[in-house]
Amino acid sequence: MKIGVLMKQVPDTETKIRIKDDASGIVVDGIKWVMNPYDEYAVEEALRIKEKKAGSTVTIISMGPKRSVETIRTGLAMGADSGILIDDPALEGADCYATAKALAKVMEPENFDLILCGKQAIDDDSAQVPQMVAEFLGMPQAMVIDKLVVSDDGKKATCYRRIEGGAKEVLEVDLPAIVAAEKGLNEPRYASLPGIMKAKSKPFKEINLGALGLKAEEVGAKGAKLKVKKYFLPAEKAPGKIIPGEPEDAARALVKMLREEAKVV
Amino acid sequence: MGNLLVNTRDQRFVLFEQVGIDKLFKIPKYSKFNLELVDMFLKEAEKFAVEVIAPTFKKSDHEDPAYFKDGKAHAPACFHPVYKKFVEGGWICPPAPEEAGGQDMPMSVFTACSELFGAANYSFFMYPGLNLGAAGLIGTFGTPEQIKKYALKMFAGEWAGTMCLTEPGAGSDVGALRTTAKRLPDGRFSITGTKCFISAGDHDLTKQIVHPVLARIEGDPAGTKGISIFIVPKYRVNEDGSLGESNDITTVNLEHKMGINGSATATLNFGENGKCIGELLGKEREGIKIMFKMMNEARLSTGMQGLDSASASYEHSVQYAKDRVQYRKIEDMPNQAAPGVAIINHPDIRRSLLWMKAHVEGMRALNYYIGYLIDLEPFVEDHEEKEKLEDTIGLLTPISKAYCSDKSVDICSLGMDIHGGYGYCQEYPMEQLLRDAKIATIYEGTNYIQSLDLVGRKLGRKGGMAVMGLMGQITETTEKAKGVEELKAGAEQMEAALQAVNDLVMQLGSWGMSGEFVLPVLNARSVLMILGDMIIGWQLIQAALIAQEKLQALLKKAGAEGSPDKVKALAGENDEVAFYLGKVASAQYFTVNILPTLKGRCEAIKLGDRTPVSMPDACFESR
């Protein structure tokens, strides 16, 4: 099986986010970058399928600035076979639509049997790229999946997802398809030292817009359907209040506050 | 918030900016590495330490320690999956040669990775640590058959290793050991004796444990010169490499210790039934010389253990000091209505934190630097240069071990003070860090033994060439610092300290020449700590020189030069500015507050007081 994994480099969840003075984005200096955690599940799942199906390959595809290379390398160190980075100044300012368009374009000629990705990236939390890529490629999609079973003949995949009320929804898709990973799909492995050493000699290519066959106005900020007006941090939360006393009295005081101070009941 | 274990920015600073490990990559053995790769190693080590090892820290101390039941020793249950992942990750033997299953990783880089593992839970890291040392010993001195039979399986993490020196009657005095080796007709030996305090001595993390054991072949002379070393496996090994019957090693018990409760510290009886068989490692009567390879490595690991606990204690203390609100600001003391502030605002807490920070950073720089010298040494071709390097490593080894472990206890104790009563309670990790740290001043040669090695062997070697060479290097750094406004005051203190230490070394030398050994021995520990402070001060000044230059460039770029307010504001939003500013501050604090004490301490020794030895024994006792 030929498996592609879409991966995004995101700021570490511990990062203290700062906004640029002109509110046009976040300050990226000094940020520690990591693989989007949901994409880690996707990489792990791809590797597990590869281990089961002899002759399979795993390719990691990412769109982003040069520094994304190190995160692709992490995926290669985990065991993926090759990596592709789409890096072009014209791609800057892309929204989900423009991102999906570029990603779809790079994957089209690869003829993957299965494309895995995280259900969303933890930086902007849009959760739209996988679906759009599926549309661009005309593939079936299964989103927010926490269990995946690929049929022995590699023609179908059974995907499980949690739905409201604790129930599970089971989807069957014909391959090739796009499957987006939810937490719980697996426990991602750690990149091993021998893996890290091997990663440096694994095939890796960087492609720009020209090589993709896309025009600058189709991608990046120009091709985006969504314009970000400004970035700002949420207002600091006021400290919570603890209402002392016996439960009955406290409940009474709470209702009073909800009515008179918060004016919500 | 950092990872609460190690400042990974400072790790990179020391490796990449201060020590400059990229110089190693020109050596063919290390040419496959580059800074990007090292960065990846550090990232993965951090991830592994934080996510996999750290969760065992408290568990393995209290509810799930190493234990002994029905004659069998067990490692903490929580260590089993971690050990498996550690092996799978290839962390069991990164510095081992590639053909043995390692990565040829430079020791400087592995030292940095190990700091993360040790800070996460040193008692876990002891198992792979001892195995690496024992496997390296067999790998270096074993025959090709022994390497294949034992070392490769140990490097692969399939089997584990220990080091068996100590006996109930032979602790610091290794030469007094009583374990015997009796020749067998097939050239092997029958081993009989008791070894105690054996770390990772018996456990169930691996199926087999291989013990390098010091023993005396029957008829060989008394003392250390008559000692040989043997490979003694827990289970005999069949021709095909599979495990055979038990090799008659009985685990008597596991010790109940103050700390490192996850480490199985065993008493082992070899040959209770006369059926314990060992193979000679290396040549007969060269046991001590051979074991010294492992002992030297173990001493540096113990210096690192000191750093590990100290670093974790510092990181936790900073976090706590930022969170814990107590009392008004000092300026608001008369104003009862003023709000309480986080304790990091109080001068004494800041002083404590900076004291801890400066020591931790200095110790980190020293240990990584020793790792770098070890990496370099085999590839120096010039005979004189090579010897110089060996002597410097020899000089720094006991200092790293004793200084870092002693200071670690002080640092962990101060960290507990910052936490107040909470630090004394098990709710916070401070009391465990302190308990775990304490053993490092005792094992791998007590700090007194280290000090004797320094004063008796290393200082006087070749007319004191090593220490004089080192002081020459320190003088060079100091001269540079004198030309930098921010470091000038500290550099002057270093200059005075160098003079005082120089005089002290001369005095020790003349005592030695005149056959006056009591005074150097009596003051050995003080001498070691004086040299330690001098070296840490040097490392901090060296770091600050680099940091100051980078800081200036950053301030210039931001237009904040010469404006303390702007610099302060910039430090709040620019992590690099804050980091470099902090490096300069560490050096400023240490050089001005610690180095001036060196002169007085040197003078005190030179006074030649002998009260401790001259006072009659009877005066020590309460009657």
XYZ file of C-alpha atoms in Angstrom, chain B residues 172-513:
342
model
C 36.545 2.628 50.547
C 39.433 0.200 51.075
C 38.938 -1.974 47.981
C 42.271 -3.712 48.579
C 40.847 -5.391 51.684
C 38.422 -7.496 49.650
C 38.035 -11.184 50.504
C 36.254 -12.632 47.482
C 38.403 -15.410 46.072
C 38.835 -17.025 42.700
C 39.980 -20.628 42.561
C 41.477 -21.951 39.333
C 39.465 -24.642 37.577
C 41.071 -27.133 35.191
C 39.357 -25.572 32.143
C 40.956 -22.169 32.770
C 37.879 -20.660 34.348
C 37.537 -19.776 38.015
C 35.329 -20.718 40.915
C 34.221 -17.501 42.663
C 33.388 -17.333 46.368
C 32.519 -14.257 48.392
C 29.982 -11.603 49.297
C 29.440 -8.296 47.527
C 27.165 -5.641 48.983
C 25.528 -2.361 47.961
C 25.405 -3.614 44.380
C 23.210 -1.192 42.417
C 20.888 -2.959 39.966
C 22.494 -6.058 41.511
C 19.457 -8.227 41.002
C 16.152 -7.460 39.300
C 13.700 -8.746 36.735
C 14.018 -6.126 33.987
C 16.173 -8.549 31.997
C 16.533 -12.334 31.963
C 20.245 -12.234 32.571
C 22.554 -10.032 34.637
C 26.294 -9.988 34.037
C 28.493 -9.026 36.968
C 32.066 -7.781 36.578
C 33.434 -8.993 39.929
C 36.679 -8.045 41.666
C 38.305 -11.013 43.407
C 41.694 -12.356 44.388
C 43.059 -15.452 42.738
C 44.255 -17.878 45.389
C 47.892 -17.220 46.145
C 47.961 -13.688 44.720
C 49.362 -10.905 46.931
C 47.293 -8.855 49.355
C 46.185 -5.291 48.562
C 44.963 -3.846 45.280
C 47.908 -5.248 43.302
C 46.646 -8.806 43.772
C 43.128 -8.168 42.496
C 41.765 -9.581 39.240
C 38.426 -9.035 37.565
C 35.963 -11.697 36.411
C 32.843 -11.874 34.292
C 30.275 -13.670 36.407
C 26.800 -14.138 34.898
C 23.657 -14.754 36.959
C 22.868 -17.738 34.722
C 25.448 -19.814 32.954
C 25.567 -19.342 29.215
C 25.315 -22.375 26.916
C 27.496 -22.847 23.851
C 24.724 -21.537 21.606
C 24.354 -18.390 23.692
C 21.144 -19.487 25.394
C 20.772 -19.338 29.170
C 21.649 -22.406 31.204
C 21.409 -23.253 34.878
C 21.770 -20.821 37.747
C 25.378 -19.797 38.424
C 25.076 -20.108 42.210
C 24.675 -16.413 42.981
C 22.274 -15.832 45.849
C 20.580 -12.521 46.447
C 20.564 -12.115 50.210
C 18.473 -8.965 50.372
C 17.796 -5.536 48.924
C 18.733 -2.584 51.103
C 16.093 -0.276 52.581
C 17.513 3.098 51.693
C 16.919 6.788 52.254
C 16.454 7.451 48.534
C 16.801 6.056 45.006
C 14.246 3.488 46.126
C 13.575 2.417 42.565
C 17.115 1.076 42.310
C 17.549 -2.502 43.524
C 20.593 -2.347 45.817
C 21.534 -5.960 46.458
C 23.780 -8.033 48.643
C 25.001 -10.949 46.555
C 26.559 -14.194 47.741
C 28.747 -15.769 45.088
C 29.353 -19.513 45.246
C 27.496 -20.474 48.436
C 27.522 -24.025 47.041
C 30.904 -23.773 45.387
C 29.293 -23.666 41.949
C 29.769 -20.077 40.862
C 31.928 -19.890 37.759
C 33.599 -16.772 36.389
C 35.765 -15.966 33.404
C 38.849 -13.820 33.768
C 38.495 -10.388 32.114
C 41.797 -9.044 30.834
C 44.974 -10.195 32.537
C 45.462 -11.579 36.014
C 46.131 -9.023 38.779
C 45.048 -6.143 36.537
C 41.526 -6.021 37.957
C 41.816 -2.605 39.532
C 43.368 -1.054 36.444
C 40.578 -2.490 34.301
C 37.809 -1.614 36.705
C 39.113 1.955 36.795
C 37.712 2.490 33.310
C 34.239 1.768 34.590
C 34.893 3.549 37.878
C 35.976 6.728 36.111
C 32.861 6.651 33.954
C 30.768 5.943 37.029
C 32.361 8.896 38.840
C 31.378 11.219 36.000
C 27.867 9.721 35.962
C 27.660 10.435 39.674
C 28.737 14.024 39.089
C 25.943 14.109 36.537
C 23.529 12.652 39.071
C 24.339 15.646 41.237
C 23.535 17.958 38.349
C 20.351 16.033 37.472
C 18.740 16.395 40.906
C 19.974 19.969 41.277
C 18.545 20.960 37.921
C 15.127 19.442 38.668
C 15.129 21.089 42.084
C 15.895 24.481 40.557
C 13.271 24.203 37.818
C 10.588 23.242 40.349
C 11.652 26.029 42.698
C 11.370 28.761 40.065
C 7.889 27.577 39.188
C 6.830 27.458 42.821
C 8.290 30.874 43.582
C 6.268 32.351 40.718
C 3.037 30.736 41.906
C 3.193 30.946 45.671
C 1.743 34.194 47.001
C 2.920 35.202 50.420
C 3.446 38.575 52.026
C 3.609 42.058 50.614
C 6.463 43.508 48.661
C 9.306 44.696 50.847
C 8.539 48.303 49.871
C 4.931 47.828 51.027
C 5.736 46.309 54.394
C 4.192 49.118 56.467
C 1.051 49.056 54.362
C -1.161 46.259 55.729
C -3.662 46.757 52.918
C -1.141 46.147 50.121
C -1.767 42.933 48.200
C 0.333 39.813 48.667
C 2.852 38.998 45.948
C 4.436 35.855 44.547
C 7.474 34.982 46.656
C 9.779 35.408 43.659
C 9.491 39.126 44.470
C 11.282 38.697 47.805
C 15.030 39.384 47.869
C 16.024 36.243 49.754
C 14.065 33.984 47.394
C 15.708 35.696 44.427
C 19.119 35.290 46.018
C 18.439 31.593 46.644
C 17.209 31.032 43.106
C 20.171 32.797 41.540
C 22.558 30.846 43.780
C 20.941 27.631 42.552
C 20.851 28.787 38.922
C 24.518 29.796 38.853
C 25.669 26.515 40.370
C 23.446 24.385 38.139
C 24.654 26.159 35.004
C 28.290 25.968 36.052
C 27.993 22.264 36.826
C 26.266 21.623 33.519
C 29.022 23.411 31.622
C 31.741 21.527 33.527
C 30.223 18.085 32.938
C 29.514 18.616 29.247
C 33.042 20.001 28.882
C 34.536 16.852 30.421
C 32.411 14.805 28.010
C 33.844 16.846 25.163
C 37.429 16.262 26.334
C 36.713 12.514 26.506
C 35.382 12.671 22.925
C 38.480 14.488 21.766
C 41.160 12.503 23.586
C 41.405 9.343 21.422
C 41.922 11.441 18.303
C 44.721 13.689 19.497
C 47.853 12.513 17.741
C 50.482 14.670 19.382
C 51.769 12.634 22.322
C 52.293 15.599 24.613
C 48.896 17.099 23.834
C 47.235 13.749 24.422
C 48.876 13.343 27.810
C 47.850 16.839 28.762
C 44.276 16.073 27.869
C 44.318 12.813 29.826
C 45.703 14.602 32.859
C 43.055 17.319 32.636
C 40.302 14.692 32.466
C 41.953 12.921 35.400
C 42.008 16.143 37.409
C 38.427 17.111 36.612
C 36.917 13.654 37.261
C 37.081 13.627 41.104
C 36.117 17.319 41.152
C 33.020 16.701 39.057
C 32.015 13.735 41.213
C 32.496 15.327 44.618
C 31.713 18.968 43.881
C 28.529 18.303 41.918
C 27.199 15.763 44.426
C 27.959 17.952 47.450
C 26.465 21.036 45.828
C 23.483 19.028 44.669
C 22.530 18.304 48.265
C 22.879 22.022 49.088
C 20.851 23.002 46.035
C 18.095 20.477 46.741
C 18.011 21.642 50.340
C 17.707 25.281 49.299
C 14.997 24.283 46.834
C 13.140 22.745 49.748
C 13.549 25.982 51.739
C 11.951 27.911 48.891
C 8.977 25.557 49.113
C 8.828 25.997 52.901
C 6.784 23.406 54.798
C 5.312 22.086 51.549
C 8.811 21.233 50.373
C 9.256 19.005 53.412
C 6.085 17.091 52.533
C 5.674 14.332 49.991
C 3.102 16.328 48.063
C 5.983 18.093 46.300
C 9.034 16.407 44.756
C 11.544 18.412 46.779
C 12.071 16.000 49.651
C 12.553 13.057 47.282
C 15.022 15.004 45.141
C 17.038 15.732 48.282
C 16.891 12.111 49.473
C 17.777 10.760 46.026
C 20.651 13.224 45.676
C 22.364 12.342 48.945
C 23.710 8.937 47.882
C 25.868 10.619 45.248
C 28.207 12.024 47.905
C 28.768 8.483 49.192
C 28.844 5.877 46.441
C 31.349 5.518 43.591
C 34.013 6.484 46.120
C 32.964 8.820 48.935
C 33.699 12.485 48.433
C 36.597 12.146 50.863
C 38.072 9.400 48.673
C 37.624 11.701 45.649
C 39.398 14.479 47.530
C 42.275 12.147 48.390
C 42.538 11.170 44.729
C 42.726 14.869 43.871
C 45.164 15.961 46.554
C 47.259 12.800 46.732
C 47.453 11.864 43.061
C 46.098 14.381 40.590
C 47.340 17.729 41.944
C 50.968 16.768 42.343
C 51.240 14.663 39.184
C 54.124 15.760 36.935
C 54.942 18.715 39.164
C 51.344 19.953 39.175
C 51.268 20.391 35.415
C 47.563 19.630 34.997
C 46.336 22.103 37.581
C 48.774 24.772 36.403
C 47.653 24.247 32.809
C 44.042 24.611 33.861
C 44.786 27.765 35.819
C 46.551 29.133 32.773
C 43.352 28.634 30.774
C 41.325 30.283 33.520
C 43.707 33.251 33.537
C 43.209 33.682 29.791
C 39.438 33.739 30.159
C 39.725 36.135 33.093
C 41.863 38.535 31.093
C 39.186 38.684 28.417
C 36.487 39.303 31.012
C 38.433 42.187 32.503
C 37.852 44.063 29.272
C 34.082 43.666 29.482
C 32.358 46.234 31.651
C 29.654 43.858 32.941
C 32.176 41.189 33.955
C 35.064 43.307 35.158
C 34.254 43.217 38.868
C 33.895 39.438 38.832
C 37.051 38.975 36.778
C 39.008 40.884 39.398
C 37.689 38.519 42.047
C 38.759 35.587 39.887
C 42.216 37.066 39.583
C 42.544 37.256 43.362
C 41.143 33.738 43.717
C 43.649 32.362 41.214
C 46.483 33.886 43.190
C 45.181 32.387 46.427
C 44.704 28.937 44.867
C 48.142 29.106 43.331
C 49.665 29.806 46.757
C 47.642 27.000 48.283
C 48.773 24.478 45.681
C 52.390 25.527 46.357
C 51.871 25.093 50.087
C 50.341 21.634 49.591
C 53.300 20.752 47.399
C 55.865 21.818 49.945
C 54.037 19.926 52.708
C 54.127 16.882 50.482
C 57.842 17.291 49.734
